[in-house]
XYZ file of C-alpha atoms in Angstrom:
697
model
C -0.095 0.153 -0.003
C 1.326 3.582 -0.726
C 1.576 5.624 2.271
C 2.064 9.500 2.930
C 5.678 9.449 1.873
C 4.398 9.630 -1.618
C 2.292 12.380 -1.229
C 2.315 15.114 -3.890
C -0.043 18.059 -3.285
C -1.582 19.735 -6.251
C -0.320 23.330 -6.764
C -2.035 25.594 -9.335
C -0.031 28.242 -11.337
C -3.301 29.772 -12.941
C -4.676 32.922 -11.253
C -8.247 33.364 -10.824
C -10.415 36.232 -9.840
C -11.592 36.596 -6.188
C -15.120 36.661 -7.645
C -16.884 36.624 -10.874
C -20.106 37.350 -12.822
C -20.892 35.153 -15.698
C -23.651 36.132 -18.223
C -25.492 34.411 -20.968
C -27.205 36.814 -23.076
C -30.912 37.809 -23.292
C -33.470 35.696 -25.469
C -36.173 37.893 -26.708
C -39.476 37.891 -24.946
C -41.571 37.086 -27.777
C -40.974 33.345 -28.312
C -39.794 30.015 -26.488
C -36.136 28.924 -26.715
C -34.888 26.724 -29.791
C -31.923 24.423 -29.375
C -29.416 27.308 -30.588
C -30.224 29.489 -27.730
C -29.473 26.681 -25.117
C -26.584 24.755 -26.845
C -24.788 27.985 -28.392
C -24.882 30.150 -25.058
C -26.581 28.908 -22.109
C -25.067 25.485 -21.734
C -21.381 26.875 -22.335
C -22.066 29.685 -19.772
C -23.461 27.331 -17.242
C -20.604 24.894 -17.555
C -18.160 27.806 -16.822
C -20.202 29.340 -14.063
C -20.334 25.669 -12.445
C -16.428 25.510 -12.796
C -15.989 28.771 -11.238
C -18.023 27.975 -8.389
C -16.140 24.932 -7.932
C -12.672 26.735 -8.379
C -13.337 29.984 -6.348
C -16.436 29.408 -4.428
C -20.154 29.215 -4.860
C -20.694 32.451 -3.061
C -18.270 34.278 -4.984
C -20.067 33.517 -8.476
C -23.063 35.329 -10.028
C -24.655 33.703 -13.019
C -27.281 36.092 -14.422
C -29.536 36.313 -17.473
C -33.071 37.344 -18.131
C -35.681 37.612 -20.811
C -35.228 40.875 -22.955
C -38.752 42.183 -22.601
C -38.798 45.294 -24.499
C -38.472 46.630 -27.804
C -39.880 46.461 -31.353
C -39.337 42.545 -31.929
C -41.630 41.947 -28.698
C -44.138 44.768 -29.692
C -44.478 43.119 -33.039
C -44.600 39.600 -31.837
C -47.257 40.802 -29.475
C -49.181 42.389 -32.021
C -49.215 39.363 -34.197
C -50.087 36.917 -31.360
C -53.147 39.196 -30.700
C -54.157 38.686 -34.353
C -53.814 35.046 -33.876
C -53.019 32.378 -36.587
C -54.237 29.288 -38.024
C -52.805 27.189 -35.412
C -53.223 29.555 -32.364
C -56.184 31.373 -31.037
C -55.743 35.330 -30.628
C -53.682 36.065 -27.523
C -55.788 37.537 -24.707
C -53.853 39.817 -22.331
C -51.365 42.739 -22.007
C -48.171 42.865 -23.564
C -46.611 42.042 -20.042
C -48.854 39.104 -19.721
C -47.633 38.080 -23.183
C -43.841 38.549 -22.281
C -44.408 36.712 -18.896
C -45.851 33.656 -20.816
C -42.914 33.405 -22.833
C -40.467 34.072 -19.966
C -42.130 31.328 -17.833
C -41.691 28.867 -20.845
C -38.000 29.865 -21.169
C -37.177 29.341 -17.493
C -38.927 25.978 -17.639
C -36.642 25.071 -20.484
C -33.523 26.299 -18.826
C -34.431 24.633 -15.569
C -34.848 21.322 -17.579
C -31.289 21.730 -18.961
C -29.860 22.240 -15.420
C -29.001 25.945 -16.173
C -27.948 26.887 -12.820
C -28.852 30.674 -13.053
C -28.476 33.020 -9.968
C -31.438 35.035 -11.383
C -33.686 34.675 -14.482
C -36.120 37.517 -14.451
C -36.666 40.012 -17.192
C -36.105 43.758 -17.967
C -39.845 44.165 -17.076
C -40.358 41.286 -14.629
C -39.563 40.724 -11.148
C -37.072 42.685 -9.046
C -35.179 43.280 -12.119
C -37.954 45.477 -13.856
C -37.580 48.612 -11.411
C -33.743 48.203 -10.734
C -33.274 48.161 -14.722
C -35.509 51.237 -15.114
C -33.581 52.940 -12.489
C -30.310 52.073 -13.819
C -31.439 52.987 -17.434
C -32.588 56.539 -16.311
C -29.066 56.904 -14.335
C -27.124 55.963 -17.478
C -28.758 58.588 -19.795
C -28.324 61.174 -17.028
C -24.645 60.396 -16.666
C -24.113 60.407 -20.682
C -25.771 63.625 -20.944
C -24.030 65.246 -18.059
C -20.702 64.013 -19.334
C -21.515 65.501 -22.839
C -21.655 62.239 -24.867
C -25.498 62.353 -26.186
C -26.245 63.968 -29.504
C -29.782 64.905 -30.396
C -30.384 64.086 -33.781
C -33.445 64.592 -36.087
C -33.329 61.551 -38.395
C -35.647 59.877 -40.783
C -37.949 57.058 -39.740
C -40.159 54.841 -41.636
C -43.647 55.898 -42.059
C -46.441 53.539 -43.549
C -48.775 55.991 -45.066
C -51.427 53.445 -45.950
C -51.578 52.275 -42.113
C -51.096 55.767 -40.918
C -48.316 54.731 -38.494
C -44.353 54.980 -37.692
C -42.804 51.707 -38.102
C -40.675 50.156 -35.549
C -37.294 48.595 -36.379
C -38.817 44.955 -36.869
C -41.759 46.167 -38.857
C -39.589 47.026 -41.992
C -37.443 44.455 -43.846
C -34.890 44.911 -46.755
C -31.717 43.965 -47.997
C -28.440 45.072 -45.877
C -26.596 48.012 -47.380
C -23.239 47.363 -45.852
C -20.657 46.135 -48.549
C -19.690 42.595 -48.375
C -22.923 41.586 -46.459
C -25.332 39.448 -48.333
C -28.113 39.526 -45.802
C -31.545 39.827 -47.237
C -32.950 39.836 -43.704
C -32.057 43.311 -42.704
C -34.571 45.577 -40.679
C -34.786 49.213 -40.260
C -31.296 49.975 -38.991
C -29.495 46.540 -38.629
C -29.270 43.280 -40.231
C -29.488 39.637 -38.899
C -25.726 39.427 -39.055
C -25.408 42.611 -36.404
C -24.226 45.247 -39.267
C -25.321 48.859 -38.391
C -26.689 51.466 -40.862
C -28.911 54.329 -40.989
C -32.745 53.583 -42.131
C -32.454 55.628 -45.264
C -29.569 53.035 -46.522
C -31.934 50.041 -46.341
C -32.387 48.486 -49.722
C -35.827 47.830 -51.132
C -37.727 48.343 -47.713
C -41.038 46.879 -47.258
C -43.660 47.599 -44.375
C -44.440 44.495 -42.436
C -48.008 46.043 -41.718
C -49.167 46.815 -44.856
C -46.712 45.175 -47.578
C -46.025 48.333 -49.304
C -42.925 50.546 -49.573
C -42.929 52.940 -46.634
C -42.026 56.595 -46.717
C -39.134 58.379 -44.553
C -40.456 61.221 -42.158
C -38.378 62.971 -39.531
C -38.149 62.007 -35.959
C -35.922 63.391 -32.948
C -33.753 60.907 -30.954
C -30.808 60.642 -28.680
C -27.542 59.176 -30.105
C -24.291 58.207 -28.265
C -21.172 59.610 -29.744
C -19.507 56.505 -30.597
C -16.992 57.692 -32.966
C -15.447 59.963 -30.245
C -14.379 56.929 -28.682
C -12.295 55.257 -31.526
C -9.029 55.467 -29.245
C -10.521 53.639 -26.324
C -12.081 51.016 -28.344
C -8.822 50.419 -30.157
C -7.032 50.202 -26.922
C -9.327 47.637 -25.412
C -9.219 45.891 -28.648
C -5.417 45.838 -28.681
C -5.362 44.331 -25.335
C -7.900 41.474 -26.393
C -5.723 40.691 -29.375
C -2.563 40.478 -27.258
C -4.451 38.368 -24.606
C -4.067 34.520 -25.651
C -7.224 33.552 -23.571
C -9.311 35.855 -25.633
C -10.619 34.515 -28.789
C -9.452 35.609 -32.090
C -12.799 36.365 -33.396
C -13.229 39.241 -30.823
C -10.583 41.258 -31.921
C -10.846 40.630 -35.674
C -14.662 41.590 -35.720
C -14.087 44.673 -33.620
C -11.222 45.893 -35.685
C -13.163 45.784 -38.628
C -15.411 48.679 -37.377
C -12.307 50.763 -36.501
C -11.885 51.202 -40.287
C -12.252 54.846 -41.692
C -15.631 55.925 -43.166
C -15.964 54.912 -46.602
C -18.412 54.598 -49.448
C -18.226 51.866 -52.137
C -19.510 52.600 -55.673
C -19.410 50.312 -58.695
C -16.545 50.867 -61.115
C -19.329 51.468 -64.007
C -20.400 54.435 -62.145
C -17.076 56.079 -61.894
C -17.908 58.802 -64.397
C -21.267 59.718 -62.597
C -19.289 59.967 -59.343
C -16.621 62.226 -60.949
C -19.387 64.685 -62.336
C -20.197 65.048 -58.359
C -17.008 64.711 -56.771
C -16.454 68.457 -56.623
C -19.580 68.816 -54.538
C -18.715 66.280 -51.994
C -17.026 66.731 -48.814
C -13.290 66.359 -48.779
C -12.230 62.849 -49.597
C -9.742 60.273 -50.944
C -10.264 58.449 -54.012
C -9.151 54.611 -54.155
C -9.009 52.685 -57.268
C -10.652 49.193 -57.113
C -8.218 46.577 -56.317
C -7.544 42.945 -57.142
C -10.431 42.728 -59.680
C -12.965 44.041 -57.122
C -15.962 45.453 -58.691
C -16.175 48.661 -56.599
C -13.907 51.703 -55.954
C -13.789 53.473 -52.723
C -14.093 57.028 -51.359
C -12.576 57.541 -47.991
C -13.498 60.655 -45.598
C -12.083 62.047 -42.427
C -15.412 61.791 -40.311
C -18.832 60.074 -40.205
C -20.606 63.258 -41.041
C -18.789 63.853 -43.970
C -19.438 60.382 -45.238
C -23.275 60.697 -44.242
C -23.428 64.032 -46.337
C -21.756 62.390 -49.343
C -23.986 59.398 -48.945
C -27.001 61.649 -49.204
C -25.691 63.616 -52.209
C -24.921 60.276 -54.086
C -28.296 58.726 -53.204
C -29.973 61.927 -54.341
C -28.310 61.705 -57.599
C -29.453 58.236 -58.143
C -26.213 56.308 -57.560
C -26.430 53.055 -56.212
C -23.688 52.792 -53.221
C -22.789 50.808 -50.126
C -21.209 51.913 -47.130
C -18.356 50.149 -45.230
C -18.122 49.059 -41.406
C -17.020 52.180 -39.268
C -18.061 53.667 -35.987
C -21.178 55.728 -36.365
C -23.322 57.365 -33.683
C -25.252 54.755 -31.933
C -29.065 55.240 -31.399
C -30.073 55.058 -27.684
C -33.692 56.021 -28.002
C -36.742 55.499 -30.120
C -40.329 56.240 -30.257
C -41.710 52.571 -29.799
C -44.097 52.616 -26.874
C -43.127 49.580 -25.331
C -39.571 50.365 -23.834
C -37.805 51.635 -20.804
C -38.827 55.305 -20.517
C -35.757 57.802 -21.253
C -35.650 60.786 -18.731
C -36.790 64.232 -20.204
C -33.638 66.121 -21.171
C -33.450 69.543 -22.959
C -36.997 69.671 -23.452
C -37.184 66.383 -25.163
C -39.640 63.871 -23.680
C -41.855 60.760 -24.609
C -39.069 58.603 -25.853
C -38.093 55.163 -24.849
C -34.849 53.465 -24.684
C -33.801 51.349 -27.915
C -33.720 47.615 -26.668
C -30.002 46.952 -27.713
C -28.482 49.680 -25.593
C -30.374 48.639 -22.577
C -29.514 45.131 -23.063
C -25.878 46.086 -22.520
C -26.320 47.189 -18.979
C -29.291 44.572 -18.164
C -26.660 42.251 -16.881
C -25.828 44.899 -14.185
C -29.510 45.111 -13.375
C -29.835 41.262 -13.048
C -26.589 41.273 -10.814
C -28.226 43.969 -8.515
C -31.366 41.913 -8.495
C -29.244 38.814 -7.755
C -27.582 40.483 -4.701
C -31.065 41.860 -3.676
C -32.348 38.161 -3.190
C -29.236 37.142 -1.498
C -29.670 39.887 0.916
C -33.331 39.256 1.631
C -32.653 35.718 2.165
C -30.194 36.646 4.752
C -27.082 35.008 3.053
C -25.463 38.332 3.150
C -25.862 39.408 7.147
C -28.133 41.101 9.209
C -27.046 44.544 7.970
C -27.884 43.490 4.330
C -31.091 41.972 5.497
C -32.402 45.313 7.282
C -31.955 47.174 4.003
C -31.657 44.700 0.786
C -32.082 47.365 -1.478
C -29.384 49.609 -0.287
C -27.148 46.586 -0.040
C -27.346 45.326 -3.558
C -27.013 48.848 -5.216
C -23.866 49.129 -3.234
C -22.410 45.709 -3.306
C -22.640 45.180 -7.015
C -19.398 47.332 -7.528
C -17.698 44.510 -6.029
C -18.626 42.233 -8.827
C -18.637 44.826 -11.858
C -15.916 47.370 -10.785
C -13.414 45.826 -8.402
C -9.752 44.910 -9.775
C -10.126 41.446 -8.129
C -13.429 40.667 -9.959
C -13.987 39.525 -13.485
C -17.195 39.437 -15.735
C -17.275 36.819 -18.223
C -19.895 37.523 -21.087
C -20.860 34.538 -23.046
C -22.428 35.882 -26.531
C -22.970 34.849 -30.235
C -20.287 36.255 -32.671
C -23.074 38.420 -34.483
C -23.408 40.253 -31.303
C -19.677 41.595 -31.099
C -20.485 45.105 -32.449
C -22.795 45.746 -29.467
C -20.479 44.046 -26.793
C -17.110 44.594 -28.538
C -17.650 47.978 -30.036
C -20.464 49.870 -28.137
C -20.044 48.445 -24.800
C -16.304 49.467 -24.025
C -17.125 52.968 -25.384
C -20.081 53.121 -23.109
C -18.039 52.033 -20.041
C -15.330 54.497 -20.967
C -17.891 57.063 -21.267
C -19.283 56.693 -17.634
C -15.835 57.050 -16.343
C -15.866 61.079 -16.812
C -17.487 63.847 -14.979
C -19.127 63.395 -11.625
C -20.096 60.106 -10.086
C -23.710 58.793 -10.526
C -25.565 57.110 -7.715
C -25.156 53.840 -9.176
C -21.322 53.770 -8.884
C -20.489 54.672 -5.223
C -16.963 55.379 -3.991
C -15.722 56.281 -7.392
C -15.532 52.843 -8.676
C -16.499 52.381 -12.330
C -17.260 49.405 -14.601
C -14.214 47.473 -15.622
C -14.001 46.014 -19.294
C -15.455 42.538 -19.403
C -14.062 39.243 -21.079
C -16.042 38.516 -24.122
C -16.338 34.739 -24.914
C -17.859 34.710 -28.400
C -19.210 31.412 -30.004
C -19.775 30.904 -33.541
C -23.027 29.747 -34.814
C -24.341 26.372 -34.002
C -26.264 25.267 -37.217
C -28.881 22.695 -37.692
C -27.227 20.564 -40.284
C -25.822 22.927 -42.585
C -28.190 26.052 -41.786
C -27.996 28.576 -38.917
C -30.245 27.644 -36.075
C -33.008 30.499 -36.126
C -36.542 30.388 -35.075
C -37.352 32.920 -37.687
C -35.550 31.019 -40.370
C -36.977 28.902 -43.357
C -35.541 25.899 -41.775
C -37.292 25.479 -38.362
C -34.784 23.874 -35.978
C -36.042 21.429 -33.153
C -37.030 23.327 -29.968
C -34.968 22.686 -26.796
C -37.938 20.894 -25.208
C -38.462 18.405 -28.260
C -34.822 17.211 -28.046
C -35.556 15.942 -24.398
C -37.979 13.532 -25.942
C -34.894 11.813 -27.615
C -31.744 12.578 -25.371
C -30.883 12.953 -21.904
C -29.535 16.231 -20.492
C -26.079 15.049 -19.944
C -25.702 13.761 -23.248
C -26.791 16.994 -24.863
C -24.722 19.013 -22.658
C -21.773 16.949 -23.348
C -22.195 16.911 -27.179
C -22.664 20.683 -27.438
C -19.683 21.601 -25.458
C -17.643 19.086 -27.563
C -18.535 20.788 -30.966
C -15.933 23.402 -30.845
C -18.126 26.589 -31.404
C -15.095 28.488 -29.945
C -13.262 27.452 -33.189
C -15.976 27.673 -36.015
C -19.693 27.281 -36.854
C -20.511 23.834 -36.592
C -23.409 21.525 -37.605
C -25.801 19.963 -34.948
C -27.175 16.692 -36.656
C -29.402 14.894 -34.263
C -30.454 11.673 -36.267
C -34.070 11.622 -35.276
C -34.514 14.830 -37.086
C -32.530 13.821 -40.090
C -34.662 14.984 -43.001
C -33.562 11.658 -44.909
C -36.100 9.308 -43.566
C -34.017 6.364 -44.691
C -31.136 7.317 -42.403
C -33.452 7.853 -39.338
C -34.638 4.371 -39.795
C -31.547 2.626 -40.641
C -29.742 1.099 -37.471
C -26.343 1.048 -38.953
C -26.228 4.938 -39.152
C -24.678 6.280 -35.894
C -26.352 9.197 -34.210
C -23.657 11.638 -33.983
C -24.894 13.236 -30.873
C -24.261 10.310 -28.862
C -20.537 10.203 -29.401
C -19.808 12.269 -26.232
C -22.828 10.511 -24.478
C -21.150 7.219 -24.725
C -18.183 8.290 -22.926
C -20.804 8.988 -20.142
C -23.164 6.066 -20.349
C -20.279 3.293 -21.062
C -16.913 4.505 -19.906
C -17.488 6.911 -17.123
C -20.551 5.038 -15.767
C -18.761 1.686 -15.848
C -15.894 3.197 -13.735
C -18.155 4.491 -11.079
C -20.313 1.350 -10.660
C -17.182 -0.941 -10.574
C -15.960 1.000 -7.730
C -19.027 0.999 -5.744
C -19.731 -2.670 -6.574
C -16.380 -3.725 -5.684
C -16.247 -1.830 -2.488
C -19.767 -3.789 -1.448
C -18.469 -7.023 -2.807
C -15.023 -7.397 -1.114
C -14.654 -4.499 1.342
C -17.863 -4.441 3.338
C -19.242 -1.265 1.853
C -15.891 0.648 2.600
C -13.646 2.671 0.466
C -9.988 2.201 1.260
C -8.325 5.454 2.152
C -4.836 4.361 1.113
C -2.633 6.782 -0.858
C -3.082 6.189 -4.606
C -0.040 5.113 -6.737
C 2.396 7.926 -7.507
C 1.861 7.683 -11.181
C -1.879 7.835 -10.711
C -1.475 11.052 -8.506
C 0.855 12.528 -11.212
C -1.526 11.693 -13.983
C -4.287 13.292 -11.988
C -2.452 16.473 -11.345
C -1.358 16.672 -14.978
C -5.106 16.521 -16.008
C -5.880 19.141 -13.407
C -3.238 21.556 -14.761
C -4.222 21.046 -18.195
C -8.103 21.457 -17.242
C -7.508 24.626 -15.624
C -5.327 26.260 -18.631
C -8.057 25.131 -20.986
C -10.765 26.526 -18.866
C -8.866 29.801 -18.454
C -9.288 30.216 -22.331
C -12.896 28.955 -22.207
C -11.848 26.119 -24.654
C -14.696 23.951 -23.849
C -14.240 21.617 -26.605
C -10.711 20.915 -25.697
C -11.786 20.315 -22.114
C -14.036 17.558 -23.660
C -11.199 15.948 -25.496
C -8.952 16.026 -22.487
C -11.908 14.412 -20.133
C -12.316 11.747 -23.189
C -9.003 10.722 -22.585
C -8.602 10.837 -18.907
C -11.748 9.047 -18.202
C -10.743 6.427 -20.749
C -7.539 5.996 -18.895
C -9.035 5.899 -15.534
C -11.399 3.111 -16.620
C -8.354 1.157 -18.145
C -6.198 1.478 -15.000
C -9.393 0.050 -13.030
C -9.887 -2.766 -15.740
C -6.305 -3.773 -15.961
C -5.371 -3.569 -12.146
C -8.360 -5.431 -11.118
C -7.812 -7.994 -13.988
C -4.376 -8.669 -12.586
C -5.390 -8.619 -8.815
C -8.091 -11.271 -9.548
C -5.532 -13.515 -11.707
C -2.984 -13.200 -8.804
C -5.513 -13.504 -5.883
C -3.756 -10.695 -4.207
C -5.835 -8.714 -1.796
C -3.303 -6.024 -1.400
C -3.247 -5.512 -5.225
C -7.032 -5.482 -5.119
C -7.191 -2.873 -2.380
C -4.711 -0.685 -3.929
C -6.333 -0.577 -7.337
C -9.530 0.233 -5.553
C -8.067 3.090 -3.787
C -6.664 4.213 -7.024
C -9.894 4.069 -8.652
C -12.028 5.859 -6.059
C -9.349 8.786 -6.187
C -9.406 8.826 -9.980
C -13.168 8.779 -9.758
C -13.215 11.698 -7.428
C -11.113 13.606 -10.008
C -13.266 12.630 -12.879
C -16.285 13.740 -11.110
C -14.910 17.117 -10.210
C -13.797 17.743 -13.726
C -17.045 16.605 -15.477
C -19.263 18.345 -12.689
C -19.567 21.413 -14.986
C -20.636 19.222 -18.090
C -22.825 16.791 -16.579
C -23.889 17.900 -13.066
C -26.415 15.500 -12.238
C -24.551 12.391 -12.774
C -21.481 13.796 -11.111
C -23.599 14.954 -7.958
C -25.116 11.489 -7.726
C -21.404 10.111 -7.389
C -20.910 12.410 -4.506
C -24.177 11.330 -2.945
C -23.125 7.545 -3.144
C -19.391 8.384 -2.035
C -21.443 9.983 1.015
C -18.965 13.130 1.291
C -20.553 16.514 1.198
C -20.722 18.051 -2.506
C -19.043 21.124 -1.425
C -15.896 18.850 -0.651
C -15.947 16.667 -3.763
C -16.306 19.637 -6.116
C -13.869 21.959 -4.558
C -10.390 22.734 -5.997
C -9.087 23.756 -2.654
C -7.454 20.593 -1.776
C -4.145 18.830 -2.185
C -5.521 15.985 -4.459
C -3.326 13.693 -2.536
C -5.726 10.977 -1.491
C -9.436 10.301 -0.666
C -8.644 10.769 3.007
C -8.448 14.186 2.743
C -12.149 14.548 2.092
C -12.984 12.417 5.036
C -12.789 13.114 8.857
C -9.725 12.369 11.031
C -11.301 9.111 12.694
C -11.889 7.790 9.152
C -8.470 8.791 7.966
C -6.934 7.082 11.064
C -8.947 3.613 10.520
C -8.034 3.733 6.670
C -11.694 3.326 5.402
C -14.909 5.473 4.745
C -18.278 3.737 4.237
C -19.913 4.518 0.800
C -23.589 4.176 0.219
C -24.586 0.873 -1.203
C -25.319 1.063 -5.085
C -28.434 -0.921 -6.038
C -27.955 -3.461 -8.853
C -27.967 -2.016 -12.514
C -27.939 1.613 -11.179
C -26.710 4.272 -13.702
C -25.003 7.252 -12.958
C -25.322 8.440 -16.557
C -28.113 6.691 -18.049
C -29.470 6.381 -21.806
C -32.522 7.973 -22.703
C -35.722 5.397 -22.911
C -35.967 6.055 -26.740
C -32.299 4.916 -27.165
C -33.409 1.311 -26.227
C -35.637 0.600 -28.881
C-alpha cells in the first residue's frame, strides 16, 4: 500500500479572480427557446459558471441572465399574437402578460437543462424591472451630463397606408453594408449585426401593409460612438494580445475601426466624378484585385453621411463600409424603458439593444438583492436589502479582483465589443452617478464569443426557413447530460458547427437505418459507457470485497501524477474557455482511468492478491473523484449522484481547494486514521449516466 511519503500536493499556477459574474445573453421575450439558444450560449455559460463555483467558491459567483422584454421585436410579436393564426387562438392579455408567458416557458426550458442561474427574471419582470428602469435613467443622466449624447433629427419609416410610424422590426429589406449578403435586414440593422442608417436600407417593405414605406423626420438621442475610437482600439489591442481571448473578438471589432468609406460600382465612376467636386473632402481609391467597386474615404462620419445623401439623391447605388457611427439610444416605440426628459425632449423610450448592454448589471443587482433578502449576506444587508444590492454590485463589476465573463454569439460582437467598451469609458468621466458609489467604475469585461451552431448546414434560427427543433423537443430523444456533453464538444469557439441529431434527419431512410450512428451520442457514450462503468465498478467492488468501505490508502504516485497533470491542463483550457478541448481532455482521462481499473483488477484477481485489489480500488476511487470534479460542469446531475454515493458533502467533492493527494483528505480524522470510509450501497444495475428510454428501441 502507498503511504503518505509518496504524497504530492496539487499546486495551481493559474490565477483566478476572487469573484466573478458570468452572463448568458438575453433571449427575446416573444418566443420560446430553440436549441440554438441553449446549446450556443446557455450550456457553455452554465458549464463555466459551475466550474468557477467549484474553483473559487459558490458564494463568489453570480450567473445572470433574463428575458429581453422590451423593443420592437416583442411589440411586433405581441401584435401578431393578438391577431392569432391558423394554429393559435388570438392572445388575450396585456403585453406584459405576453412577455411573462414566454418568459415562464424559457425559464422552464433552462431549468430542464440544469442551467444554474443565480437569477432569471426580465427587464420588465420581477425585482429586475424596477432596478433596470432606475439604472437606465441613471445611464442617460450620466451620458448627458458628460456631454456624450447627441440629439439628432433623423428619418424614420412611416407607413402612409396604415398611418403609423414603423418600429425597427416592421421594416425589412436588404443590408446595405458592403460585403454583406443578408436579405433579412431591418430598419437599421441586419440579422448579422451590421448597423446602418434607415435611409440606407435597400428595398424596404412595411410588415404592416406590405407596401414600400416613406421616410419622415423624428428626434432621438444618439451616443457619440466615433469619439471613442481610441478607447475601443486600446481595449481591442489588449484583447488581441491576450491568448485567452478568442481571435474572432479582436478581428470583428477591428473591422469597425476602419475609416468611413463609400463603395461605388466601377461602371458608375463617370457619374461619381461629375459629383465629386460637390462632395466633402475625401480620398479616391481605385478598385483593387479585380474588385467591382472603387472606394472614397472620408475624415469623419458626418462627411461620409453628407456624401452618401448627395450620391443617393443623384440616383447612384452605393454601399457603405463598417465604421463607427453615432449609436442610437432612443426611439419612439411605446413598449420600452422610459428615457428621462432632457433638454425639453420627452416621450422617448430606450432602444432595446443599448439597455440590453447594462441589463446584466441590473440582473446582478437583483441577484444580490435576493441574496440579501434571504439572509445570506448578514443582518445589515437584510435590514435594507435594496441599499445593500446597489452598493455591493460594485464589488462584482468594478473591483480589480473581480471579472465579468460574457458569453455571446459572434454576431453580437458589434454591441458588446464595440459599443459596450465605449459606453463603459464614457461613464468614467464627470461626476459619479448614484449607481457607482465610492468612485468605482465598470471594468471592461471578458467576451467569450461563440460561432453559430447550425442545424445540419443551416443557421439555427427560429425565424428562418428551416425550423430547428425546440430545446424541449430534444429531451424526447436525449438525456440532458448527453446533449450538454455533445454541445460542449462541438468546438463553437473555433468555427460554426452543424448539430445533426439523427431523429431529426430530413432523410427518412437514415433515420430508420440502425447502422447509421447518431453523432449526438458520441460524447454521451463516454458518459453512459466508460464513466458509468468506472463509477459502478468502484461501488460494486467496495460492496463485494470491502464490506461497503472505500479504502483510504494513498494512490500510486503515477496515478496522482496523471491526475495532477489533468488538473493543470484542465485549468489552462478553462482559462481560455476552450470547452471543446476540455471535452477532449476528459475523454482521454476518463478512458485512462477506466483502463487503470480494468487492468488492475484483472491482474489482482488473476493473482488473487488482496493488497493489489485494495490498491487498485483506492486508485480508482481517487480517479473517480477527480473525474467527477472535472466533469461536474458538463454533466452535473450524474456527478452529484457520485458524490451522494461517496457519502461525502458535495462542497468537498467539488472543490479545487484540496491537495488532491488521496481520498482521506475528504474524510474526517477518525476515518483517515481507520483507513476506510463507508460508501452508500449502490443497487444493482444503477446508472449514474443513463441512456434515454428512446435509445433502447
